[in-house]
């Protein structure tokens, strides 16, 4: 190749596709996320509606197929039918593929939103992908996707290799052990909450070999791609940890410890959960509870038998969720951290909210308030609808609603018994909870009105 010809360029169709993605990502990244996820859910619903997707060869009711598809693609784990006994191997494969695509899509689309935001108004500290990837053009989606895929596959492979020997030791055939380990590895890292073991996870309540991968793998998945990449860059090249990474890791860790200690405190003497277990098993179960309420939804004890105080604590933890651009849901730990920093700054009389030697801009604080308010509004609306259409008490409905919105998947057991309208409400909450706060954050951050005239300032009375 001569110097005049320059470097090889991608083929015209590939270049046109990349330019089209670049254009949509620039002009309407929120619309891109909505269209992509809705399309994936439609395909998964159609596949789960096939007779081959069920064990008995009958077509699944549309509401169950749609609910399962939304739960899979939005990596939630709430189910109206048993994943282990209702769906065939084909159906289970469709579910876990939906989980994988949904998990990758969440991290990738959230990262694209971050690139759009940081390129337009330089809010790199908010969604944090441009500085870590050093992407100079939104159209460099291929590089971003490859980084997400490599990171996720590496962690999932590690979980898979740990779980295969465990399932073999339980007497599973090699093929069954490989399938169970693969399914669970994808479900764990993507915080999906789906289980295909016949008796669920309750028989493994004291199984460190199975529970530790859930705790570690689910925790890493809930931290988010920007954090994973930033930490990897720190290890390889000595680059500093970003403010986002520090806020995410510190806040997530604090809430995980608080969740574990709170669960142990409230459930230690509950004979239906921790009360009848050895001390070591109680400690392990409490550690798992500190993570599963963040988004994984994988529990070794019956959530329906927990105390009301535990439900209330987990409501709060589920609502906060995990890291931005992660497989976790909720309003995100960075949103919660920014709100706390703003409150502390106001209480101290400081002009700015600060953390780790960095100032958090007022625009970021306003965005955090908007995201938190939207989340509370969705939960409140969903709770009112379910109370209207069902006879369940508030504590049960609120727990299920927050679990759906925060894409956690923990359930008190009422989801399968809800009327169809209730299942549609939870499905809408899962979809809105997965994409609503993320797309709202991107959409609001990209809206920058330039006004020549600013109105006079006059503070109203607050509080």
Short mmCIF file of C-alpha atoms in Angstrom, two decimals:
data_model
loop_
_atom_site.label_atom_id
_atom_site.label_comp_id
_atom_site.label_asym_id
_atom_site.label_seq_id
_atom_site.Cartn_x
_atom_site.Cartn_y
_atom_site.Cartn_z
CA UNK A 1 0.00 0.00 0.00
CA UNK A 2 1.46 3.35 -1.00
CA UNK A 3 1.69 6.27 1.36
CA UNK A 4 -0.76 8.19 -0.81
CA UNK A 5 -3.52 5.70 -0.31
CA UNK A 6 -3.36 6.06 3.46
CA UNK A 7 -4.50 3.48 5.99
CA UNK A 8 -7.16 0.95 5.14
CA UNK A 9 -10.67 2.19 5.81
CA UNK A 10 -13.62 0.06 6.87
CA UNK A 11 -15.89 -1.16 4.10
CA UNK A 12 -18.55 1.29 2.98
CA UNK A 13 -21.52 -0.62 4.51
CA UNK A 14 -19.71 -0.90 7.86
CA UNK A 15 -18.72 2.75 7.74
CA UNK A 16 -22.28 3.76 6.86
CA UNK A 17 -23.63 1.71 9.77
CA UNK A 18 -21.14 3.27 12.16
CA UNK A 19 -22.03 6.73 10.92
CA UNK A 20 -25.73 5.97 11.38
CA UNK A 21 -25.15 4.80 14.96
CA UNK A 22 -23.00 7.87 15.54
CA UNK A 23 -25.78 10.14 14.27
CA UNK A 24 -28.48 8.55 16.43
CA UNK A 25 -26.19 8.50 19.47
CA UNK A 26 -25.50 12.21 18.99
CA UNK A 27 -29.02 13.36 18.24
CA UNK A 28 -31.11 11.08 20.46
CA UNK A 29 -29.22 8.53 22.57
CA UNK A 30 -32.26 8.02 24.78
CA UNK A 31 -34.36 7.05 21.77
CA UNK A 32 -31.63 4.66 20.65
CA UNK A 33 -31.73 2.87 24.01
CA UNK A 34 -35.51 2.60 24.01
CA UNK A 35 -35.75 1.30 20.44
CA UNK A 36 -33.01 -1.29 20.88
CA UNK A 37 -34.35 -2.69 24.14
CA UNK A 38 -37.96 -2.76 22.96
CA UNK A 39 -36.88 -4.64 19.82
CA UNK A 40 -34.89 -7.21 21.80
CA UNK A 41 -37.83 -7.78 24.18
CA UNK A 42 -40.17 -8.33 21.23
CA UNK A 43 -37.88 -10.98 19.74
CA UNK A 44 -37.42 -12.81 23.07
CA UNK A 45 -41.19 -12.71 23.67
CA UNK A 46 -41.82 -14.26 20.26
CA UNK A 47 -39.31 -17.05 20.89
CA UNK A 48 -40.73 -17.82 24.34
CA UNK A 49 -44.19 -18.01 22.78
CA UNK A 50 -43.14 -20.99 20.65
CA UNK A 51 -44.33 -24.45 21.79
CA UNK A 52 -40.69 -25.61 21.92
CA UNK A 53 -40.00 -23.12 24.71
CA UNK A 54 -42.08 -24.96 27.32
CA UNK A 55 -41.64 -28.39 28.88
CA UNK A 56 -45.15 -29.56 27.99
CA UNK A 57 -44.96 -28.30 24.41
CA UNK A 58 -47.87 -25.89 24.86
CA UNK A 59 -47.66 -22.22 23.99
CA UNK A 60 -47.00 -20.06 27.01
CA UNK A 61 -49.65 -17.42 27.76
CA UNK A 62 -48.64 -14.13 26.23
CA UNK A 63 -48.46 -12.36 29.58
CA UNK A 64 -46.00 -14.95 30.93
CA UNK A 65 -43.87 -14.88 27.77
CA UNK A 66 -43.77 -11.07 27.76
CA UNK A 67 -43.11 -10.81 31.50
CA UNK A 68 -40.25 -13.33 31.32
CA UNK A 69 -38.77 -11.59 28.27
CA UNK A 70 -38.85 -8.19 29.97
CA UNK A 71 -37.40 -9.69 33.15
CA UNK A 72 -34.58 -11.35 31.18
CA UNK A 73 -33.62 -8.45 28.92
CA UNK A 74 -33.88 -6.00 31.83
CA UNK A 75 -31.80 -8.45 33.94
CA UNK A 76 -34.32 -8.54 36.76
CA UNK A 77 -35.20 -12.14 37.63
CA UNK A 78 -38.83 -11.73 38.70
CA UNK A 79 -40.83 -14.64 37.31
CA UNK A 80 -44.47 -15.62 36.93
CA UNK A 81 -43.59 -19.27 36.22
CA UNK A 82 -40.73 -21.50 37.38
CA UNK A 83 -37.62 -21.07 35.23
CA UNK A 84 -36.42 -24.57 36.14
CA UNK A 85 -39.62 -26.55 35.56
CA UNK A 86 -41.82 -24.55 33.18
CA UNK A 87 -39.37 -23.66 30.42
CA UNK A 88 -37.61 -26.26 28.28
CA UNK A 89 -33.88 -26.20 27.61
CA UNK A 90 -34.66 -24.14 24.51
CA UNK A 91 -36.72 -21.72 26.58
CA UNK A 92 -33.99 -21.48 29.21
CA UNK A 93 -31.44 -20.82 26.47
CA UNK A 94 -33.61 -18.01 25.10
CA UNK A 95 -33.89 -16.53 28.60
CA UNK A 96 -30.16 -16.58 29.32
CA UNK A 97 -29.33 -15.20 25.86
CA UNK A 98 -31.77 -12.39 26.57
CA UNK A 99 -29.99 -11.84 29.88
CA UNK A 100 -26.60 -11.69 28.18
CA UNK A 101 -27.78 -9.32 25.47
CA UNK A 102 -29.60 -7.19 28.02
CA UNK A 103 -26.58 -7.04 30.32
CA UNK A 104 -24.24 -6.07 27.51
CA UNK A 105 -26.78 -3.62 26.16
CA UNK A 106 -27.19 -1.87 29.48
CA UNK A 107 -23.46 -1.34 29.91
CA UNK A 108 -22.86 -0.43 26.27
CA UNK A 109 -25.81 1.93 25.81
CA UNK A 110 -25.17 3.58 29.16
CA UNK A 111 -21.56 4.07 28.12
CA UNK A 112 -22.64 5.55 24.77
CA UNK A 113 -24.92 7.90 26.68
CA UNK A 114 -21.94 8.83 28.81
CA UNK A 115 -19.87 9.55 25.71
CA UNK A 116 -22.65 11.70 24.31
CA UNK A 117 -22.95 13.65 27.53
CA UNK A 118 -19.24 14.13 28.08
CA UNK A 119 -18.68 15.20 24.47
CA UNK A 120 -21.48 17.73 24.53
CA UNK A 121 -21.05 19.37 27.94
CA UNK A 122 -17.86 17.85 29.33
CA UNK A 123 -19.49 15.98 32.24
CA UNK A 124 -16.88 13.24 32.23
CA UNK A 125 -17.21 12.71 35.97
CA UNK A 126 -20.92 11.96 35.64
CA UNK A 127 -21.22 8.94 33.40
CA UNK A 128 -17.53 8.46 32.98
CA UNK A 129 -16.71 6.62 29.87
CA UNK A 130 -14.99 9.10 27.62
CA UNK A 131 -12.04 9.76 29.90
CA UNK A 132 -11.43 6.07 30.60
CA UNK A 133 -11.73 4.93 26.99
CA UNK A 134 -10.19 8.09 25.57
CA UNK A 135 -12.67 7.86 22.72
CA UNK A 136 -12.45 10.89 20.47
CA UNK A 137 -15.50 10.16 18.36
CA UNK A 138 -18.90 8.88 19.34
CA UNK A 139 -18.79 6.62 16.30
CA UNK A 140 -16.01 4.55 17.88
CA UNK A 141 -18.74 2.30 19.22
CA UNK A 142 -16.91 -0.82 18.06
CA UNK A 143 -14.00 -0.26 20.43
CA UNK A 144 -16.36 0.42 23.31
CA UNK A 145 -18.42 -2.71 22.63
CA UNK A 146 -15.30 -4.89 22.39
CA UNK A 147 -14.06 -3.59 25.74
CA UNK A 148 -17.42 -4.34 27.38
CA UNK A 149 -17.58 -7.83 25.84
CA UNK A 150 -14.02 -8.75 26.84
CA UNK A 151 -14.52 -7.54 30.41
CA UNK A 152 -17.85 -9.33 30.87
CA UNK A 153 -16.77 -12.60 29.22
CA UNK A 154 -13.59 -12.75 31.30
CA UNK A 155 -15.48 -12.43 34.57
CA UNK A 156 -18.24 -14.81 33.45
CA UNK A 157 -15.65 -17.39 32.40
CA UNK A 158 -14.01 -17.19 35.82
CA UNK A 159 -17.36 -17.76 37.56
CA UNK A 160 -18.15 -20.64 35.18
CA UNK A 161 -14.84 -22.38 35.90
CA UNK A 162 -15.45 -22.12 39.64
CA UNK A 163 -19.01 -23.48 39.46
CA UNK A 164 -18.44 -26.48 37.15
CA UNK A 165 -16.53 -28.56 39.76
CA UNK A 166 -19.16 -27.72 42.37
CA UNK A 167 -22.04 -29.01 40.24
CA UNK A 168 -20.03 -32.11 39.31
CA UNK A 169 -19.46 -32.80 43.01
CA UNK A 170 -23.24 -32.71 43.52
CA UNK A 171 -23.63 -35.67 41.16
CA UNK A 172 -24.67 -33.76 38.04
CA UNK A 173 -23.69 -35.27 34.71
CA UNK A 174 -20.95 -33.43 32.82
CA UNK A 175 -23.42 -31.93 30.36
CA UNK A 176 -25.83 -30.84 33.09
CA UNK A 177 -22.99 -29.41 35.19
CA UNK A 178 -21.69 -27.41 32.24
CA UNK A 179 -25.16 -26.06 31.43
CA UNK A 180 -26.01 -25.18 35.04
CA UNK A 181 -22.62 -23.49 35.53
CA UNK A 182 -22.96 -21.52 32.29
CA UNK A 183 -26.49 -20.38 33.07
CA UNK A 184 -25.64 -19.40 36.64
CA UNK A 185 -22.41 -17.62 35.64
CA UNK A 186 -24.30 -15.41 33.20
CA UNK A 187 -27.13 -14.85 35.68
CA UNK A 188 -24.71 -13.94 38.50
CA UNK A 189 -22.52 -11.42 36.67
CA UNK A 190 -25.47 -9.79 34.91
CA UNK A 191 -27.34 -9.56 38.22
CA UNK A 192 -30.25 -11.31 36.52
CA UNK A 193 -31.58 -13.39 39.42
CA UNK A 194 -32.70 -16.36 37.28
CA UNK A 195 -32.08 -19.86 38.68
CA UNK A 196 -32.54 -23.18 36.85
CA UNK A 197 -31.69 -25.47 39.76
CA UNK A 198 -34.74 -27.64 40.53
CA UNK A 199 -35.00 -26.64 44.19
CA UNK A 200 -33.63 -23.13 43.77
CA UNK A 201 -30.83 -21.85 45.97
CA UNK A 202 -32.32 -22.65 49.37
CA UNK A 203 -30.52 -26.05 49.61
CA UNK A 204 -27.23 -24.11 49.23
CA UNK A 205 -27.83 -21.77 52.18
CA UNK A 206 -24.46 -22.66 53.76
CA UNK A 207 -22.57 -23.49 50.58
CA UNK A 208 -19.54 -21.19 50.46
CA UNK A 209 -18.44 -22.70 47.13
CA UNK A 210 -21.62 -21.47 45.42
CA UNK A 211 -22.43 -18.39 47.47
CA UNK A 212 -19.02 -16.70 47.30
CA UNK A 213 -19.07 -16.56 43.45
CA UNK A 214 -22.54 -15.01 43.71
CA UNK A 215 -21.28 -12.39 46.19
CA UNK A 216 -18.10 -11.54 44.26
CA UNK A 217 -19.44 -11.91 40.71
CA UNK A 218 -22.67 -10.06 41.43
CA UNK A 219 -20.78 -7.32 43.20
CA UNK A 220 -18.39 -6.76 40.30
CA UNK A 221 -21.25 -6.73 37.81
CA UNK A 222 -23.09 -4.18 39.94
CA UNK A 223 -20.10 -1.81 40.09
CA UNK A 224 -20.32 -1.09 36.36
CA UNK A 225 -18.17 -1.12 33.26
CA UNK A 226 -16.61 2.34 33.81
CA UNK A 227 -15.38 1.24 37.24
CA UNK A 228 -14.06 -2.09 35.96
CA UNK A 229 -12.20 -0.37 33.11
CA UNK A 230 -10.85 2.41 35.31
CA UNK A 231 -9.51 -0.07 37.88
CA UNK A 232 -7.94 -2.15 35.09
CA UNK A 233 -6.24 0.98 33.72
CA UNK A 234 -5.02 1.79 37.21
CA UNK A 235 -3.44 -1.66 37.57
CA UNK A 236 -1.90 -1.76 34.08
CA UNK A 237 -0.81 1.82 33.51
CA UNK A 238 -0.93 3.48 36.90
CA UNK A 239 -3.63 5.98 35.95
CA UNK A 240 -5.51 7.60 38.82
CA UNK A 241 -8.90 6.38 39.88
CA UNK A 242 -11.67 8.70 38.76
CA UNK A 243 -14.08 10.38 41.14
CA UNK A 244 -16.85 8.15 39.79
CA UNK A 245 -14.89 5.00 40.61
CA UNK A 246 -14.10 6.19 44.14
CA UNK A 247 -17.68 7.24 44.85
CA UNK A 248 -19.09 4.01 43.42
CA UNK A 249 -16.75 1.63 45.25
CA UNK A 250 -16.91 3.45 48.60
CA UNK A 251 -20.68 3.98 48.58
CA UNK A 252 -21.42 0.46 47.30
CA UNK A 253 -19.15 -1.08 49.95
CA UNK A 254 -20.70 0.94 52.78
CA UNK A 255 -24.23 0.03 51.74
CA UNK A 256 -23.27 -3.64 51.30
CA UNK A 257 -21.83 -3.75 54.83
CA UNK A 258 -24.86 -1.93 56.25
CA UNK A 259 -27.16 -4.34 54.42
CA UNK A 260 -25.33 -7.40 55.71
CA UNK A 261 -25.23 -6.17 59.31
CA UNK A 262 -28.86 -5.05 59.19
CA UNK A 263 -29.99 -8.38 57.75
CA UNK A 264 -28.13 -10.27 60.47
CA UNK A 265 -29.56 -8.01 63.17
CA UNK A 266 -33.17 -8.30 62.03
CA UNK A 267 -33.16 -11.99 61.02
CA UNK A 268 -30.71 -13.59 63.49
CA UNK A 269 -33.47 -15.14 65.62
CA UNK A 270 -36.04 -15.63 62.85
CA UNK A 271 -36.51 -19.40 62.73
CA UNK A 272 -37.85 -19.19 59.17
CA UNK A 273 -34.64 -17.60 57.82
CA UNK A 274 -31.43 -17.45 59.91
CA UNK A 275 -32.63 -18.72 63.28
CA UNK A 276 -32.12 -22.42 62.63
CA UNK A 277 -28.76 -22.17 60.88
CA UNK A 278 -25.23 -22.61 62.26
CA UNK A 279 -23.38 -19.36 62.96
CA UNK A 280 -21.12 -19.73 59.91
CA UNK A 281 -24.14 -20.18 57.65
CA UNK A 282 -25.84 -17.15 59.19
CA UNK A 283 -22.77 -15.04 58.45
CA UNK A 284 -22.59 -16.25 54.84
CA UNK A 285 -26.31 -15.67 54.28
CA UNK A 286 -26.05 -12.17 55.72
CA UNK A 287 -23.09 -11.40 53.45
CA UNK A 288 -25.13 -12.57 50.47
CA UNK A 289 -28.06 -10.42 51.59
CA UNK A 290 -25.84 -7.36 51.50
CA UNK A 291 -25.24 -7.96 47.79
CA UNK A 292 -28.47 -9.50 46.52
CA UNK A 293 -30.57 -6.55 47.61
CA UNK A 294 -28.36 -4.30 45.46
CA UNK A 295 -29.47 -6.03 42.26
CA UNK A 296 -28.54 -9.72 41.98
CA UNK A 297 -31.79 -11.02 43.47
CA UNK A 298 -30.23 -14.42 44.26
CA UNK A 299 -31.25 -15.47 47.78
CA UNK A 300 -30.69 -18.70 49.71
CA UNK A 301 -33.54 -17.98 52.17
CA UNK A 302 -37.24 -17.41 51.53
CA UNK A 303 -37.82 -13.67 51.19
CA UNK A 304 -41.50 -14.14 52.00
CA UNK A 305 -40.61 -15.30 55.53
CA UNK A 306 -38.47 -12.28 56.40
CA UNK A 307 -39.50 -9.72 59.01
CA UNK A 308 -41.18 -6.46 58.00
CA UNK A 309 -38.15 -4.52 59.24
CA UNK A 310 -35.92 -6.50 56.88
CA UNK A 311 -38.25 -5.82 53.98
CA UNK A 312 -38.16 -2.09 54.74
CA UNK A 313 -34.35 -2.05 54.88
CA UNK A 314 -34.12 -3.98 51.62
CA UNK A 315 -36.64 -1.62 50.03
CA UNK A 316 -34.20 1.22 50.65
CA UNK A 317 -31.16 -0.74 49.44
CA UNK A 318 -32.94 -1.94 46.29
CA UNK A 319 -34.08 1.58 45.47
CA UNK A 320 -30.49 2.86 45.56
CA UNK A 321 -29.22 -0.09 43.48
CA UNK A 322 -25.70 -0.41 42.07
CA UNK A 323 -23.25 1.48 39.87
CA UNK A 324 -23.95 3.53 36.75
CA UNK A 325 -23.50 1.77 33.39
CA UNK A 326 -23.72 -1.57 35.21
CA UNK A 327 -26.08 -4.53 35.18
CA UNK A 328 -27.61 -3.26 38.44
CA UNK A 329 -30.71 -1.13 38.66
CA UNK A 330 -32.07 1.50 41.03
CA UNK A 331 -31.27 5.18 41.02
CA UNK A 332 -27.55 4.19 41.31
CA UNK A 333 -25.11 4.58 44.16
CA UNK A 334 -23.46 7.63 42.60
CA UNK A 335 -26.82 9.41 42.50
CA UNK A 336 -27.28 8.59 46.19
CA UNK A 337 -23.71 9.69 46.97
CA UNK A 338 -24.15 13.03 45.19
CA UNK A 339 -27.36 13.69 47.11
CA UNK A 340 -25.64 12.90 50.41
CA UNK A 341 -22.69 15.15 49.50
CA UNK A 342 -25.08 17.98 48.64
CA UNK A 343 -26.88 17.58 51.97
CA UNK A 344 -23.59 17.56 53.88
CA UNK A 345 -22.38 20.65 52.02
CA UNK A 346 -25.63 22.46 52.80
CA UNK A 347 -25.46 21.46 56.46
CA UNK A 348 -21.90 22.73 56.73
CA UNK A 349 -22.63 25.91 54.83
CA UNK A 350 -20.16 25.02 52.09
CA UNK A 351 -20.58 26.59 48.68
CA UNK A 352 -19.88 23.35 46.79
CA UNK A 353 -20.36 19.63 47.31
CA UNK A 354 -16.93 18.03 47.41
CA UNK A 355 -15.44 14.54 47.59
CA UNK A 356 -11.90 13.16 47.29
CA UNK A 357 -10.46 16.56 46.51
CA UNK A 358 -12.92 17.21 43.68
CA UNK A 359 -15.90 19.54 43.37
CA UNK A 360 -19.25 18.17 42.25
CA UNK A 361 -20.95 20.68 39.97
CA UNK A 362 -24.44 22.03 40.59
CA UNK A 363 -25.56 20.56 37.27
CA UNK A 364 -24.70 17.08 38.53
CA UNK A 365 -26.57 17.71 41.78
CA UNK A 366 -29.66 18.85 39.87
CA UNK A 367 -29.44 15.77 37.69
CA UNK A 368 -29.21 13.50 40.74
CA UNK A 369 -32.32 15.14 42.21
CA UNK A 370 -34.21 14.60 38.93
CA UNK A 371 -33.22 10.92 38.70
CA UNK A 372 -34.13 10.23 42.34
CA UNK A 373 -37.47 12.02 41.98
CA UNK A 374 -38.32 10.10 38.81
CA UNK A 375 -37.50 6.81 40.55
CA UNK A 376 -39.68 7.66 43.54
CA UNK A 377 -42.50 8.69 41.21
CA UNK A 378 -42.35 5.40 39.28
CA UNK A 379 -42.34 3.36 42.49
CA UNK A 380 -45.20 5.39 43.94
CA UNK A 381 -47.30 5.09 40.79
CA UNK A 382 -46.67 1.36 40.46
CA UNK A 383 -47.51 0.77 44.11
CA UNK A 384 -50.80 2.64 43.80
CA UNK A 385 -51.77 0.62 40.73
CA UNK A 386 -51.03 -2.72 42.36
CA UNK A 387 -52.90 -1.72 45.52
CA UNK A 388 -55.84 -0.82 43.30
CA UNK A 389 -55.89 -4.08 41.32
CA UNK A 390 -54.98 -6.53 44.12
CA UNK A 391 -55.86 -7.24 47.76
CA UNK A 392 -52.27 -7.48 49.00
CA UNK A 393 -51.00 -5.34 51.87
CA UNK A 394 -48.78 -2.32 51.30
CA UNK A 395 -45.54 -3.91 52.56
CA UNK A 396 -45.83 -6.78 50.06
CA UNK A 397 -46.80 -4.57 47.14
CA UNK A 398 -44.11 -1.98 47.89
CA UNK A 399 -41.39 -4.64 48.08
CA UNK A 400 -42.43 -6.19 44.77
CA UNK A 401 -42.73 -2.79 43.09
CA UNK A 402 -39.29 -1.61 44.16
CA UNK A 403 -37.79 -4.97 43.20
CA UNK A 404 -39.25 -4.57 39.70
CA UNK A 405 -38.22 -0.93 39.30
CA UNK A 406 -34.71 -1.58 40.61
CA UNK A 407 -34.44 -4.76 38.46
CA UNK A 408 -33.47 -6.78 41.54
CA UNK A 409 -35.67 -9.85 41.28
CA UNK A 410 -36.20 -10.55 44.99
CA UNK A 411 -39.83 -11.51 45.60
CA UNK A 412 -42.09 -12.14 48.55
CA UNK A 413 -43.83 -14.72 46.37
CA UNK A 414 -46.84 -12.73 45.17
CA UNK A 415 -45.73 -12.12 41.57
CA UNK A 416 -46.98 -15.46 40.13
CA UNK A 417 -50.40 -14.90 41.75
CA UNK A 418 -50.92 -11.36 40.49
CA UNK A 419 -53.72 -10.77 37.97
CA UNK A 420 -52.61 -10.13 34.41
CA UNK A 421 -52.93 -6.37 34.83
CA UNK A 422 -50.60 -6.56 37.85
CA UNK A 423 -48.04 -8.51 35.82
CA UNK A 424 -48.19 -5.88 33.07
CA UNK A 425 -47.63 -3.16 35.69
CA UNK A 426 -44.50 -4.92 36.99
CA UNK A 427 -43.28 -5.51 33.43
CA UNK A 428 -43.66 -1.81 32.67
CA UNK A 429 -41.81 -0.97 35.89
CA UNK A 430 -38.93 -3.28 34.96
CA UNK A 431 -38.62 -1.65 31.55
CA UNK A 432 -38.95 1.88 32.91
CA UNK A 433 -36.62 1.16 35.81
CA UNK A 434 -33.94 -0.29 33.54
CA UNK A 435 -34.04 2.47 30.93
CA UNK A 436 -35.97 5.30 32.54
CA UNK A 437 -33.40 6.77 34.89
CA UNK A 438 -30.53 6.07 32.51
CA UNK A 439 -32.17 7.69 29.50
CA UNK A 440 -33.53 10.53 31.61
CA UNK A 441 -30.04 11.26 32.88
CA UNK A 442 -28.68 11.30 29.35
CA UNK A 443 -31.57 13.32 27.95
CA UNK A 444 -31.44 15.94 30.70
CA UNK A 445 -27.68 16.19 30.58
CA UNK A 446 -27.78 16.80 26.83
CA UNK A 447 -30.37 19.57 27.15
CA UNK A 448 -28.50 22.82 27.52
CA UNK A 449 -30.59 25.91 26.85
CA UNK A 450 -28.53 28.99 26.16
CA UNK A 451 -30.52 32.00 27.28
CA UNK A 452 -29.30 35.52 26.72
CA UNK A 453 -31.46 36.92 29.53
CA UNK A 454 -31.41 35.47 33.06
CA UNK A 455 -34.24 36.25 35.43
CA UNK A 456 -33.55 38.02 38.74
CA UNK A 457 -32.76 35.68 41.63
CA UNK A 458 -35.22 35.41 44.51
CA UNK A 459 -35.03 32.45 46.91
CA UNK A 460 -38.34 30.96 48.05
CA UNK A 461 -38.72 29.56 51.57
CA UNK A 462 -37.67 25.90 51.59
CA UNK A 463 -38.35 23.43 54.40
#
